[in-house]
Amino acid sequence: MFYLSVLEHTLRLPPHLLNLPLNEAIKGELEGLFMDKVIANLGLGISIYDIRSVDDGFIYPSEGASTYKVKFRLVVFRPFVGEVISAKLKESNAEGLRLSLGFFDDIYVPAPLLPDPSRSEPDPENKNQVRWIWKFDELDYPIDGIDEIRFQVHNVSYPSMPLEQDKDSKPFAPMVIKGSLDADGLGPISWWI
C-alpha cells in the first residue's frame, strides 16, 4: 500500500529561503511540489522521507535563485492489485459505490463487482443516492455506510488529463482505484462478524 520511492529532481530554490538551513529549505519546497500530488505510474505522494543528496548549487545568469539537483525518498500510496483495504462509504449510486480512505477518495466499486446477487433501492435517508443490498440465504445485507467496507483492489489506473471538461462531469482524478466486493470476507465488516 505504501512504498518508498527514490526520486531525483532539479529544484530551483527561491532567494527568500536561503536564510534557512539548506536541507530544511529544500525539504519544504519538495513537500510543496510532491506531497498530496499524484505522480503518474508511481502513486500519491504522502511524505518526504529523507534527502539522500544535494548537488550542483548553481545560480544561472540573470537569476537570483540557486538550482540544486536533489535525490530524495518519497513515501507514496500505491495499492497493488489483489490487496484488501478497509474504507468508508462516501457515495452510492446506480453505477456502484464510491469509497474513501480519508486521504484518498477516488475508489470506485462498479455494480458488476458488487456481491452477486445485489440490487439497488432508493436510499430513504438520502434522496440523491441508492442503497445496495446483497441477498444471501434469503437474508438482505445492506451496504449502508455505517461500518467500514473491505474491498479488494481490482485495478489502479492513471488516466490522462482531458483537454476539455464538461461542467456536469465529475472532477478529474489523476489516480483511480477500481475495487471489488465480490469475494468472501469483503463488504461491510458487520457482514462477517
PDB file of C-alpha atoms in Angstrom, residues 86-93 96-101 107 109 123 129-132 142-149 181 188:
ATOM      1  CA  SER A  86     -10.775  -1.057   4.560  1.00  0.00           C
ATOM      2  CA  ALA A  87     -12.532   2.179   3.588  1.00  0.00           C
ATOM      3  CA  LYS A  88     -15.652   4.214   4.369  1.00  0.00           C
ATOM      4  CA  LEU A  89     -18.634   4.668   2.065  1.00  0.00           C
ATOM      5  CA  LYS A  90     -18.601   8.133   0.504  1.00  0.00           C
ATOM      6  CA  GLU A  91     -21.323   7.812  -2.110  1.00  0.00           C
ATOM      7  CA  SER A  92     -23.696   5.206  -3.516  1.00  0.00           C
ATOM      8  CA  ASN A  93     -25.499   5.472  -6.846  1.00  0.00           C
ATOM      9  CA  GLY A  96     -21.972   1.397  -7.815  1.00  0.00           C
ATOM     10  CA  LEU A  97     -20.087   2.677  -4.761  1.00  0.00           C
ATOM     11  CA  ARG A  98     -17.520   5.386  -4.136  1.00  0.00           C
ATOM     12  CA  LEU A  99     -15.256   4.753  -1.144  1.00  0.00           C
ATOM     13  CA  SER A 100     -12.834   6.920   0.832  1.00  0.00           C
ATOM     14  CA  LEU A 101      -9.699   6.265   2.870  1.00  0.00           C
ATOM     15  CA  ILE A 107     -12.044   4.500  -5.122  1.00  0.00           C
ATOM     16  CA  VAL A 109     -16.687  -0.272  -6.927  1.00  0.00           C
ATOM     17  CA  ASP A 123     -31.984   5.365  -0.028  1.00  0.00           C
ATOM     18  CA  GLN A 129     -28.372   8.117  -3.597  1.00  0.00           C
ATOM     19  CA  VAL A 130     -29.307   4.452  -3.690  1.00  0.00           C
ATOM     20  CA  ARG A 131     -28.609   1.714  -1.176  1.00  0.00           C
ATOM     21  CA  TRP A 132     -27.103  -1.530  -2.420  1.00  0.00           C
ATOM     22  CA  PRO A 142     -27.318  -3.689   3.119  1.00  0.00           C
ATOM     23  CA  ILE A 143     -24.306  -1.552   2.334  1.00  0.00           C
ATOM     24  CA  ASP A 144     -25.381   1.460   4.365  1.00  0.00           C
ATOM     25  CA  GLY A 145     -22.148   3.253   5.248  1.00  0.00           C
ATOM     26  CA  ILE A 146     -22.264   2.562   8.986  1.00  0.00           C
ATOM     27  CA  ASP A 147     -19.377   0.086   9.002  1.00  0.00           C
ATOM     28  CA  GLU A 148     -16.015   0.124   7.323  1.00  0.00           C
ATOM     29  CA  ILE A 149     -16.069  -1.688   3.995  1.00  0.00           C
ATOM     30  CA  LEU A 181     -16.608  -6.695  -3.099  1.00  0.00           C
ATOM     31  CA  PRO A 188     -19.144  -4.174   5.370  1.00  0.00           C
TER      32      PRO A 188
END
